[in-house]
Amino acid sequence: MFAKPYRKLLFFSLLLTGFIVIASLAQPFIIKVAIDSYIKMNDYQGMMYLGIIYFLLILISSICTYFQNNTLQFTGQYVIYDFRQAVFKHFSVMQMDFFRKNPIGRLVTRITHDVEALNQLYSQVIVNLVKEVLILIGIIALMLYMSVKLTLICFLVIPIIAIVTFYFKRVLRDTQRKLRSILSSLLSYLAENLSGMSVIQLFARERKQLDRFNELNEEHYRAGMRQTVINSIFNPSIGLFGNISLALLVWYGGRSVVDETITFGTVYAFTHYVRQFFEPLRGLADRFNQIQAALASAERIFETLETKPTIVNPVQPKELPEKVKGDIVFNHVWFAYKNEEWVLKDVHFRINQGETVGIVGATGAGKSSIIQLINRFYDNQKGIISLDGINIKNVLLNDLRRHIGIIQQDAFIFSGTVFDNIRLNHNAVSNEEIIKAAKAVNIDSFFSMLPQGYNTMLGEEGTVLSAGQKQLLSFLRAMIADNDVLILDEATANIDTESEQAVQSALREMSKNRTTIIIAHRLSTIQQADKIIVLDKGRIVEMGNHQQLLKNQMVYYDLCQNQNKGKTLKI
Ligand SMILES: Nc1ncnc2c1ncn2[C@@H]1O[C@H](COP(=O)(O)OP(=O)(O)OP(=O)(O)O)[C@@H](O)[C@H]1O
């Protein structure tokens, strides 16, 4: 499917290749004719015509080469652009599970290295391959036409070259394969270590990590050196055989000229063709590796593109209204990330329009998994989840997600200003509206005190926000998006009391008349909630408001007691 748009360009390049090959093959032959037919006869006019033909050939060949180079470069750029676009677009519709299974380093390699290798295939390998084969065939045909004997003499060394080439290239191929595999490990290791650098430093593992890196780096170095050494032996040996061939030619050809069995022009043309012959031969041996590498990359890219997303839009989607009420029902939902290792077991609850619901439970109980399901980051295996009475699997993903706002524990910050980060893709929202929203929930001061206020650059090279500031920013994102359902994944990290209070009051403000789900780590956050769902090992073990649950003196009561050690619980 991808080759189609490039077919015309490729065909044009091949056409030009034909002209270039003919021109380069014809040049020595024209000189031969000049020597044998015109110089000998002192035919000035004939020589002039030949000179003009020679000049035109060089001119046409140069023009063709110019257009061919450009066409190939364009093709290459199209290939890179299209494939990068396609791969990135594909990544953006993949489910979260895909990113968990594929290390980031590997995915980055797809978009960079593999796409580059494909570019090589289209912009270099195919055309050069055709060119080299045509030149070889052309040379052999011309040589045979001029003198069969001389051709056979020149080609005495060909079988040896074939064996040497075959042997070297096999060794080289193995080395290159090893080199690629080490490079891939090196990249994955690098990506993992760079993102986990804080943990490495915290646990003083720098030495250990460095040792492993050195090991991989050294392996890569050794494989790279091996490749260089092999190449440095291979290339001169082919050159050597080329020269042997030339020596044979001078010896036998010279004698034949003296004997007048072969013309001087023929020997002259042969010396050119022999030299010309070994160039494409060397190139051809490389093509094999390039094709292999490109095919391996193409295979990886297509494999990636063919990996179908598992979370997909329904064939006949139902439309959610512009504004949903926010009734959420989990109807006997079972969910496992893997096989039948159930993380949620027969979870059954209803959240009514405008309610604030807290979800609590020990770590690993399945709280976050519930959120992943509401958003359809994952699909449940059994049971039905519905929003306003519509099964969420029957709704377009975008339609569903635009109604649900999530305030995450650790909001992801993109490179850009505070304004950009709050606005995200709601381009119609003005700066003034953002400031107004921040003022409405009393968190404006947190942003206006940054070095350039809301215009402060964040991200890789910008200011780093604190955990509290990030959460407040996440709040504003949700406010601007104005989703009908709000989910708060409460921060486990301790944010300072001032930010905490700001978060709490902002939350109270935002949850008014809006279905709100809070994953609570600090139980104090949800004391006022209409309903609290208590999860234990994936099952709902209790449900009710704070007072009712305390009275039950069961799991929730224990959780509260654990969190309030030393304090007396008010029932
Ligand atoms: N992406 C995932 N792939 C496989 N298993 C996962 C994944 N995410 C979570 N789990 C597993 O699912 C179970 C529930 O995890 P979940 O994150 O829902 O718990 P939680 O109650 O939110 O925990 P915490 O309070 O620590 O955030 C855990 O046993 C966890 O190991």
XYZ file of C-alpha atoms in Angstrom, residues 7-371:
365
model
C 5.960 3.938 -7.927
C 5.866 6.753 -10.483
C 8.918 8.439 -9.004
C 10.734 5.138 -8.830
C 9.816 4.324 -12.421
C 11.080 7.720 -13.562
C 14.364 7.133 -11.717
C 14.741 3.751 -13.341
C 14.137 5.262 -16.748
C 16.868 7.804 -16.086
C 19.084 4.984 -14.851
C 18.728 3.371 -18.269
C 20.062 6.532 -19.957
C 22.885 6.898 -17.450
C 23.974 3.295 -17.938
C 23.904 3.555 -21.726
C 25.894 6.794 -21.581
C 28.549 5.413 -19.270
C 28.913 2.201 -21.278
C 29.099 4.025 -24.571
C 31.964 6.341 -23.607
C 34.878 3.847 -23.758
C 33.333 2.316 -26.883
C 33.293 5.679 -28.653
C 36.969 6.174 -27.828
C 37.688 2.714 -29.175
C 35.941 3.625 -32.442
C 37.828 6.919 -32.523
C 41.194 5.180 -32.062
C 40.572 2.301 -34.421
C 38.602 3.989 -37.201
C 39.308 7.730 -37.222
C 42.686 8.446 -35.632
C 44.251 5.707 -37.692
C 42.722 7.137 -40.878
C 43.415 10.745 -39.906
C 39.696 11.443 -40.374
C 39.312 14.866 -38.753
C 35.662 15.288 -39.600
C 34.704 11.871 -38.279
C 36.608 12.654 -35.093
C 34.725 15.893 -34.733
C 31.377 14.115 -35.033
C 32.484 11.533 -32.518
C 33.657 14.316 -30.217
C 30.250 15.963 -30.429
C 28.493 12.641 -29.720
C 30.836 12.072 -26.771
C 30.133 15.531 -25.436
C 26.362 15.114 -25.827
C 26.529 11.790 -24.032
C 28.342 13.340 -21.096
C 25.856 16.212 -21.052
C 22.780 13.952 -21.164
C 24.309 11.680 -18.556
C 24.968 14.644 -16.223
C 21.438 15.987 -16.663
C 19.938 12.542 -16.078
C 22.114 12.056 -12.995
C 20.977 15.427 -11.645
C 17.286 14.592 -12.094
C 17.771 11.081 -10.833
C 19.476 12.248 -7.657
C 16.724 14.730 -6.977
C 13.943 12.275 -7.710
C 15.525 9.739 -5.407
C 16.013 12.261 -2.628
C 12.388 13.371 -2.980
C 11.204 9.782 -2.916
C 13.279 9.205 0.196
C 11.831 12.239 1.938
C 8.276 11.188 1.008
C 8.973 7.732 2.390
C 10.307 9.101 5.669
C 7.425 11.552 6.003
C 4.702 9.052 5.173
C 5.982 6.184 7.257
C 6.758 8.352 10.278
C 3.296 9.808 10.047
C 1.689 6.389 9.655
C 3.626 4.802 12.512
C 3.025 7.704 14.881
C -0.661 7.835 13.981
C -0.858 4.136 14.632
C 0.805 4.487 18.022
C -1.697 7.146 18.986
C -4.638 4.754 18.624
C -3.000 1.856 20.406
C -4.314 0.795 23.757
C -2.317 1.355 26.946
C -1.505 -2.321 27.093
C 0.584 -1.954 23.913
C 2.828 0.660 25.539
C 3.239 -1.486 28.600
C 4.407 -4.420 26.486
C 6.675 -2.436 24.141
C 9.559 -0.525 25.685
C 9.655 3.103 24.559
C 13.181 2.595 23.130
C 11.831 -0.031 20.761
C 8.996 2.184 19.558
C 11.336 5.117 19.027
C 13.569 2.861 16.896
C 10.571 2.078 14.666
C 10.020 5.748 13.905
C 13.693 6.634 13.522
C 16.058 3.839 12.503
C 13.584 1.524 10.791
C 12.012 4.299 8.773
C 15.518 5.438 7.744
C 16.337 1.921 6.551
C 13.180 1.880 4.445
C 14.129 5.228 2.994
C 17.434 3.674 1.928
C 15.553 0.903 0.187
C 13.465 3.260 -1.905
C 15.983 6.019 -2.457
C 19.190 4.050 -2.943
C 19.057 0.309 -2.971
C 16.496 -0.482 -5.659
C 17.806 1.989 -8.234
C 21.456 1.202 -7.562
C 20.746 -2.485 -7.762
C 19.174 -2.100 -11.191
C 21.981 0.198 -12.267
C 24.683 -2.210 -11.163
C 23.065 -5.227 -12.793
C 22.561 -3.310 -16.056
C 26.165 -2.108 -16.056
C 27.486 -5.614 -15.447
C 25.351 -7.125 -18.191
C 26.217 -4.262 -20.542
C 29.954 -4.579 -19.925
C 29.940 -8.330 -20.434
C 27.912 -8.004 -23.631
C 30.189 -5.283 -25.050
C 33.355 -7.150 -24.109
C 32.104 -10.357 -25.672
C 31.115 -8.417 -28.765
C 34.608 -6.915 -29.061
C 36.665 -10.000 -28.243
C 35.593 -13.291 -26.704
C 39.180 -14.352 -25.992
C 40.142 -11.164 -24.215
C 36.915 -11.323 -22.210
C 37.688 -14.835 -20.998
C 41.239 -13.817 -20.040
C 39.950 -10.855 -18.047
C 37.363 -12.987 -16.313
C 39.813 -15.674 -15.208
C 39.723 -14.193 -11.730
C 35.922 -13.899 -11.558
C 35.281 -17.304 -9.849
C 37.857 -16.421 -7.162
C 36.175 -13.063 -6.637
C 32.778 -14.723 -6.399
C 34.037 -17.091 -3.675
C 35.807 -14.305 -1.760
C 32.761 -12.074 -1.987
C 30.400 -14.803 -0.904
C 32.579 -15.687 2.085
C 33.209 -12.134 3.250
C 29.648 -11.035 2.872
C 28.381 -13.968 4.891
C 30.748 -13.118 7.724
C 29.822 -9.471 7.384
C 26.123 -10.238 7.478
C 26.453 -12.131 10.738
C 28.486 -9.305 12.215
C 25.936 -6.728 11.116
C 23.071 -8.747 12.506
C 24.891 -8.935 15.824
C 25.640 -5.229 15.672
C 21.976 -4.398 15.163
C 20.807 -6.623 17.950
C 23.363 -5.138 20.378
C 22.384 -1.639 19.293
C 18.744 -2.397 19.962
C 19.584 -3.692 23.483
C 21.761 -0.657 24.027
C 18.955 1.715 23.049
C 16.386 -0.021 25.247
C 18.811 -0.021 28.145
C 19.538 3.639 27.593
C 15.872 4.643 27.420
C 15.062 2.697 30.581
C 17.999 4.137 32.480
C 17.406 7.706 31.448
C 13.785 7.582 32.567
C 14.694 5.779 35.785
C 17.708 7.948 36.583
C 16.215 9.307 39.806
C 15.764 5.787 41.196
C 19.275 4.842 40.094
C 20.763 7.809 41.897
C 18.531 7.390 44.902
C 19.628 3.809 45.397
C 23.228 4.556 44.456
C 23.119 2.090 41.588
C 25.121 4.286 39.232
C 28.170 1.996 39.297
C 26.161 -1.139 38.605
C 24.137 0.453 35.819
C 27.298 1.909 34.324
C 28.994 -1.494 34.415
C 26.144 -3.071 32.465
C 26.151 -0.153 30.037
C 29.896 -0.530 29.570
C 29.403 -4.209 28.857
C 26.855 -3.510 26.137
C 28.867 -0.613 24.806
C 31.978 -2.767 24.632
C 30.102 -5.535 22.830
C 28.904 -2.947 20.345
C 32.423 -1.597 19.975
C 33.858 -5.048 19.333
C 31.198 -5.912 16.767
C 31.721 -2.523 15.099
C 35.488 -3.064 14.963
C 35.005 -6.520 13.516
C 32.828 -5.053 10.791
C 35.442 -2.411 10.026
C 38.243 -4.976 9.857
C 36.260 -7.275 7.561
C 35.435 -4.369 5.283
C 39.013 -3.201 5.278
C 40.174 -6.630 4.114
C 37.347 -7.214 1.692
C 37.431 -3.976 -0.288
C 41.172 -4.023 -1.102
C 41.028 -7.734 -1.998
C 38.385 -7.064 -4.602
C 40.588 -4.178 -5.811
C 43.570 -6.523 -5.952
C 41.727 -9.030 -8.126
C 40.606 -6.180 -10.333
C 44.230 -5.209 -10.838
C 45.267 -8.799 -11.535
C 42.607 -8.867 -14.193
C 43.978 -5.627 -15.601
C 47.529 -7.018 -15.613
C 46.371 -10.087 -17.526
C 44.663 -7.796 -19.971
C 47.757 -5.665 -20.544
C 49.900 -8.742 -20.961
C 47.649 -10.637 -23.356
C 46.065 -7.594 -25.012
C 49.461 -5.972 -25.606
C 50.750 -9.098 -27.280
C 47.675 -9.346 -29.460
C 48.021 -5.712 -30.551
C 51.603 -6.415 -31.564
C 50.403 -9.550 -33.393
C 47.666 -7.394 -34.889
C 44.973 -9.904 -33.872
C 43.274 -7.287 -31.667
C 43.095 -3.536 -32.247
C 44.619 -1.018 -29.851
C 41.207 0.613 -29.392
C 39.744 -2.665 -28.201
C 42.452 -3.069 -25.541
C 41.903 0.525 -24.490
C 38.147 -0.039 -24.130
C 38.768 -3.258 -22.218
C 40.975 -1.527 -19.641
C 38.076 0.843 -18.993
C 35.450 -1.843 -18.815
C 37.513 -4.017 -16.469
C 37.890 -1.080 -14.090
C 34.226 -0.266 -14.448
C 33.289 -3.879 -13.836
C 34.520 -4.205 -10.268
C 32.770 -1.132 -8.962
C 29.206 -2.449 -9.398
C 30.372 -5.867 -8.241
C 31.464 -4.424 -4.907
C 28.234 -2.428 -4.744
C 26.127 -5.485 -5.438
C 27.636 -7.318 -2.516
C 26.608 -4.405 -0.275
C 23.110 -4.269 -1.744
C 22.430 -7.693 -0.382
C 23.031 -6.483 3.177
C 21.126 -3.270 2.639
C 18.147 -5.131 1.255
C 18.248 -7.509 4.182
C 18.397 -4.656 6.692
C 15.662 -2.732 4.902
C 13.453 -5.782 4.657
C 13.964 -6.511 8.334
C 13.014 -2.913 9.128
C 10.056 -3.045 6.753
C 8.916 -6.247 8.402
C 9.115 -4.611 11.822
C 7.275 -1.503 10.630
C 4.508 -3.458 8.924
C 4.242 -5.775 11.891
C 3.729 -2.699 14.063
C 1.226 -1.200 11.646
C -0.631 -4.474 11.395
C -0.930 -4.885 15.141
C -4.548 -4.002 15.440
C -5.602 -1.883 18.390
C -7.740 -3.915 20.754
C -9.714 -0.934 22.004
C -11.635 0.161 18.943
C -14.637 2.198 17.968
C -17.916 0.313 17.530
C -19.092 -0.387 13.987
C -22.454 1.250 14.584
C -21.793 3.807 17.282
C -24.461 5.328 19.452
C -24.160 9.021 20.021
C -23.958 10.484 23.492
C -25.837 13.754 23.966
C -23.877 17.023 23.906
C -24.106 17.018 27.707
C -24.483 13.761 29.587
C -26.146 13.429 32.959
C -23.287 11.347 34.298
C -25.127 8.219 35.422
C -22.484 5.519 35.580
C -23.347 1.871 36.092
C -20.956 -1.046 36.547
C -23.096 -4.091 35.935
C -21.384 -7.221 37.282
C -18.062 -6.247 35.748
C -15.154 -8.659 35.616
C -11.777 -7.505 34.415
C -8.280 -8.953 34.073
C -5.200 -7.352 32.495
C -3.966 -10.820 31.618
C -5.824 -14.081 30.949
C -8.011 -14.867 33.896
C -6.064 -13.106 36.606
C -9.102 -11.146 37.733
C -8.335 -7.690 39.042
C -12.010 -6.722 39.329
C -14.479 -9.410 40.300
C -18.181 -9.007 39.789
C -18.036 -5.284 40.521
C -21.541 -3.878 40.642
C -22.451 -0.290 41.512
C -24.402 2.708 40.312
C -23.356 6.348 40.452
C -26.234 8.755 39.959
C -26.179 12.082 38.198
C -24.244 14.690 40.146
C -23.113 12.354 42.936
C -19.650 12.430 44.445
C -18.356 8.934 44.986
C -15.166 7.863 46.702
C -13.392 4.617 45.927
C -11.150 3.303 48.655
C -9.226 0.132 49.290
C -5.782 -1.145 50.084
C -3.050 -0.704 47.529
C -3.584 -3.019 44.557
C -7.283 -3.422 45.372
C -8.271 -2.307 41.855
C -9.219 1.357 42.322
C -7.252 2.726 39.375
C -8.387 -0.188 37.218
C -11.989 1.018 37.589
C -10.926 4.378 36.152
